[in-house]
Coordinates of C-alpha atoms in Angstrom, one line a residue:
Chain A
X1 CA -8.4 -14.8 8.8
X2 CA -6.4 -12.3 6.8
X3 CA -4.5 -13.4 3.8
X4 CA -1.4 -11.6 5.0
X5 CA -0.4 -11.4 8.7
X6 CA 2.4 -9.2 9.8
X7 CA 4.2 -9.1 13.1
X8 CA 2.5 -6.1 14.7
X9 CA 5.3 -4.5 16.7
X10 CA 6.0 -1.8 17.5
X11 CA 9.7 -2.6 17.4
X12 CA 12.4 -0.4 19.1
X13 CA 16.1 -1.1 18.6
X14 CA 19.3 0.7 19.2
X15 CA 21.2 2.2 16.2
X16 CA 23.4 -0.4 14.5
X17 CA 21.2 -3.3 15.4
X18 CA 20.0 -5.9 12.9
X19 CA 16.3 -5.7 12.4
X20 CA 14.0 -8.6 11.3
X21 CA 10.5 -7.9 10.0
X22 CA 8.3 -10.8 9.1
X23 CA 5.0 -11.7 7.4
X24 CA 3.1 -14.9 6.8
X25 CA 0.5 -15.6 4.2
X26 CA -2.1 -18.1 3.4
X27 CA -2.7 -17.7 -0.4
X28 CA -0.4 -20.1 -2.3
X29 CA -1.1 -18.1 -5.5
X30 CA 1.1 -15.3 -4.3
X31 CA 4.2 -15.1 -6.5
X32 CA 5.5 -11.6 -6.0
X33 CA 6.5 -10.2 -2.6
X34 CA 7.2 -6.6 -1.8
X35 CA 8.3 -4.5 1.1
X36 CA 7.3 -0.8 1.4
X37 CA 8.4 1.8 3.9
X38 CA 6.0 4.4 5.0
X39 CA 7.0 7.5 7.0
X40 CA 4.4 9.2 9.1
X41 CA 1.7 11.0 7.1
X42 CA 3.3 10.0 3.8
X43 CA 2.4 7.4 1.1
X44 CA 4.3 4.1 1.1
X45 CA 7.5 3.8 -1.0
X46 CA 8.7 0.6 -2.5
X47 CA 11.9 -0.7 -1.0
X48 CA 12.3 -3.9 -2.9
X49 CA 10.5 -6.8 -4.4
X50 CA 11.2 -10.5 -5.0
X51 CA 9.7 -13.2 -7.2
X52 CA 9.1 -16.6 -5.8
X53 CA 11.5 -18.1 -3.2
X54 CA 15.0 -16.9 -2.4
X55 CA 16.9 -14.0 -1.2
X56 CA 17.5 -10.5 -2.6
X57 CA 19.9 -8.0 -1.2
X58 CA 20.0 -4.2 -1.8
X59 CA 22.5 -2.3 0.3
X60 CA 21.6 -2.8 4.0
X61 CA 18.3 -4.5 3.1
X62 CA 17.8 -8.2 2.5
X63 CA 14.4 -9.7 1.5
X64 CA 13.9 -13.4 2.0
X65 CA 11.0 -15.6 0.8
X66 CA 10.3 -19.1 1.9
X67 CA 7.3 -20.2 -0.2
X68 CA 7.2 -23.7 1.4
X69 CA 6.5 -22.1 4.8
X70 CA 4.6 -19.1 3.3
X71 CA 6.9 -16.8 5.2
X72 CA 8.8 -13.7 4.2
X73 CA 11.3 -11.5 6.0
X74 CA 13.0 -8.2 5.6
X75 CA 16.4 -7.8 7.3
X76 CA 17.9 -4.4 7.9
X77 CA 21.6 -4.3 8.8
X78 CA 23.3 -1.5 10.7
X79 CA 20.0 0.2 11.3
X80 CA 19.9 4.0 11.4
X81 CA 17.5 6.5 13.0
X82 CA 16.4 7.4 9.5
X83 CA 15.1 3.8 9.1
X84 CA 12.4 4.7 11.7
X85 CA 9.1 4.2 9.9
X86 CA 6.3 1.7 9.3
X87 CA 7.2 -1.3 7.1
X88 CA 4.5 -2.9 5.1
X89 CA 4.8 -6.3 3.3
X90 CA 2.7 -6.8 0.2
X91 CA 2.0 -9.6 -2.1
X92 CA 0.7 -10.2 -5.6
X93 CA 0.1 -13.1 -7.8
X94 CA 0.1 -14.8 -10.2
X95 CA 0.8 -11.8 -12.4
X96 CA 2.5 -8.5 -11.6
X97 CA -0.5 -6.5 -12.6
X98 CA -3.5 -5.6 -10.6
X99 CA -4.1 -5.3 -6.9
X100 CA -1.6 -6.0 -4.1
X101 CA -2.6 -7.4 -0.7
X102 CA -0.9 -5.7 2.2
X103 CA 0.0 -6.6 5.8
X104 CA -1.0 -4.2 8.5
X105 CA 2.6 -2.9 9.0
X106 CA 5.3 -3.0 11.7
X107 CA 6.4 0.3 13.2
X108 CA 10.1 0.5 13.7
X109 CA 12.0 3.0 15.9
X110 CA 15.7 3.1 15.8
X111 CA 17.2 5.0 18.7
X112 CA 20.4 6.9 18.4
Chain B
X1 CA 9.6 14.9 -12.4
X2 CA 6.3 15.3 -10.6
X3 CA 5.1 12.4 -8.5
X4 CA 1.5 11.3 -7.8
X5 CA -0.6 14.1 -6.4
X6 CA -3.8 13.9 -4.5
X7 CA -6.3 16.5 -3.4
X8 CA -7.5 17.6 -1.0
X9 CA -4.9 16.6 1.5
X10 CA -7.5 16.7 4.3
X11 CA -11.3 16.6 4.2
X12 CA -13.7 16.8 7.0
X13 CA -17.3 16.1 6.2
X14 CA -20.6 15.5 7.9
X15 CA -22.1 12.0 8.0
X16 CA -24.4 11.6 5.0
X17 CA -22.6 14.0 2.7
X18 CA -20.9 13.0 -0.6
X19 CA -17.2 13.5 -1.1
X20 CA -15.0 13.5 -4.1
X21 CA -11.2 12.7 -4.0
X22 CA -8.9 13.4 -6.8
X23 CA -5.7 11.7 -8.0
X24 CA -3.2 12.9 -10.6
X25 CA -0.9 10.0 -11.6
X26 CA 2.6 10.3 -12.9
X27 CA 2.5 11.2 -16.6
X28 CA 2.8 8.1 -18.8
X29 CA 1.6 5.7 -16.1
X30 CA -1.3 3.8 -17.5
X31 CA -2.1 1.8 -14.4
X32 CA -3.8 3.5 -11.4
X33 CA -4.8 2.1 -8.0
X34 CA -6.9 3.3 -5.1
X35 CA -6.4 2.0 -1.6
X36 CA -7.9 2.8 1.8
X37 CA -5.8 2.8 5.0
X38 CA -7.5 2.9 8.3
X39 CA -5.6 4.1 11.3
X40 CA -2.9 1.6 12.3
X41 CA -3.7 -0.8 9.5
X42 CA -2.4 -1.8 6.2
X43 CA -3.7 -0.8 2.8
X44 CA -7.0 -2.1 1.6
X45 CA -7.3 -2.4 -2.2
X46 CA -10.3 -0.6 -3.6
X47 CA -10.1 -0.4 -7.4
X48 CA -7.6 -0.7 -10.3
X49 CA -7.6 0.9 -13.7
X50 CA -5.4 -0.2 -16.6
X51 CA -5.6 1.8 -19.8
X52 CA -8.9 1.2 -21.6
X53 CA -9.6 -2.1 -20.0
X54 CA -12.6 -2.5 -17.6
X55 CA -11.5 -1.6 -14.1
X56 CA -11.1 -4.1 -11.4
X57 CA -13.7 -2.9 -8.9
X58 CA -13.5 -6.0 -6.6
X59 CA -12.3 -4.1 -3.6
X60 CA -15.0 -1.4 -3.4
X61 CA -16.7 -2.0 -0.1
X62 CA -20.2 -0.9 -1.0
X63 CA -22.2 0.7 -3.8
X64 CA -21.6 4.0 -2.1
X65 CA -18.1 3.9 -3.5
X66 CA -17.4 4.6 -7.1
X67 CA -14.4 5.7 -9.2
X68 CA -13.8 7.1 -12.6
X69 CA -10.7 7.7 -14.7
X70 CA -10.4 10.1 -17.6
X71 CA -8.3 8.3 -20.3
X72 CA -4.9 7.7 -18.7
X73 CA -4.9 10.7 -16.5
X74 CA -6.9 12.0 -13.6
X75 CA -9.0 9.7 -11.4
X76 CA -11.8 10.6 -8.9
X77 CA -13.0 8.5 -6.1
X78 CA -16.5 9.3 -4.9
X79 CA -18.1 8.3 -1.7
X80 CA -21.8 8.9 -1.4
X81 CA -23.7 9.3 1.9
X82 CA -20.5 9.1 3.9
X83 CA -20.5 7.1 7.2
X84 CA -18.1 7.4 10.1
X85 CA -16.5 4.1 9.2
X86 CA -15.4 5.7 5.9
X87 CA -12.9 7.8 7.9
X88 CA -9.4 6.8 6.7
X89 CA -6.6 7.9 4.5
X90 CA -7.3 7.2 0.8
X91 CA -4.2 6.5 -1.2
X92 CA -3.7 6.6 -4.9
X93 CA -0.8 4.9 -6.7
X94 CA 0.2 4.7 -10.4
X95 CA 2.6 2.5 -12.3
X96 CA 3.7 1.8 -15.9
X97 CA 1.9 -0.9 -17.8
X98 CA 3.2 -4.3 -16.9
X99 CA 5.2 -2.8 -13.9
X100 CA 2.6 -3.3 -11.3
X101 CA 5.2 -4.2 -8.7
X102 CA 6.6 -0.7 -8.9
X103 CA 3.7 1.4 -7.7
X104 CA 4.3 5.0 -6.8
X105 CA 2.0 6.4 -4.1
X106 CA 0.6 9.8 -3.6
X107 CA 0.6 11.4 -0.1
X108 CA -3.1 10.5 0.4
X109 CA -6.3 12.3 1.4
X110 CA -7.2 12.1 5.1
X111 CA -11.0 11.8 5.3
X112 CA -12.7 12.4 8.6
X113 CA -16.5 11.9 8.8
X114 CA -18.1 13.5 11.8

């Protein structure tokens, strides 16, 4: 079993919809939780990260971590066609150095 | 400023040949990471360099894989006696020391082993 499982998608939504992307994990040592966006044939780019449980908001994006359930989510409000990409969750712990463990990604298409 | 660069962008090689992939990190970034991404999958950690510390090689899948880094600059990932299952995109990332959450990725090298 993988340490990080991500909803496989693909996901297709109309412009303006609220999108929910989710990951579960098994390693309770994970303390840092990241979301990356990857456009086709490009390297991933960091969207946001959170430490431990709680919510973090950045513009239209909200990251949510529930350590008791080992479940993390990324919500995208008012989705735009430019949000169409693959979203990868990643986790690290107990320090912020060293390797990250990634999910397999969810491909999102936002239709105009 | 310049981001992480990788070369070549694409590499096609025959099974059994050796390949060398190059990564130029962002200037001043002391931490450097290599990942492998197979088609439709997430990133698989390979190796991590931090300054002059011993690298974390725990992700290298076999002894055919090795990596070096010259000081705090260029890194090369070498795959010897390539196999078809080595076909993937190889991604390099760099970060500032102590800022491992903020990794900046290069565009990757797409390796195809025929």
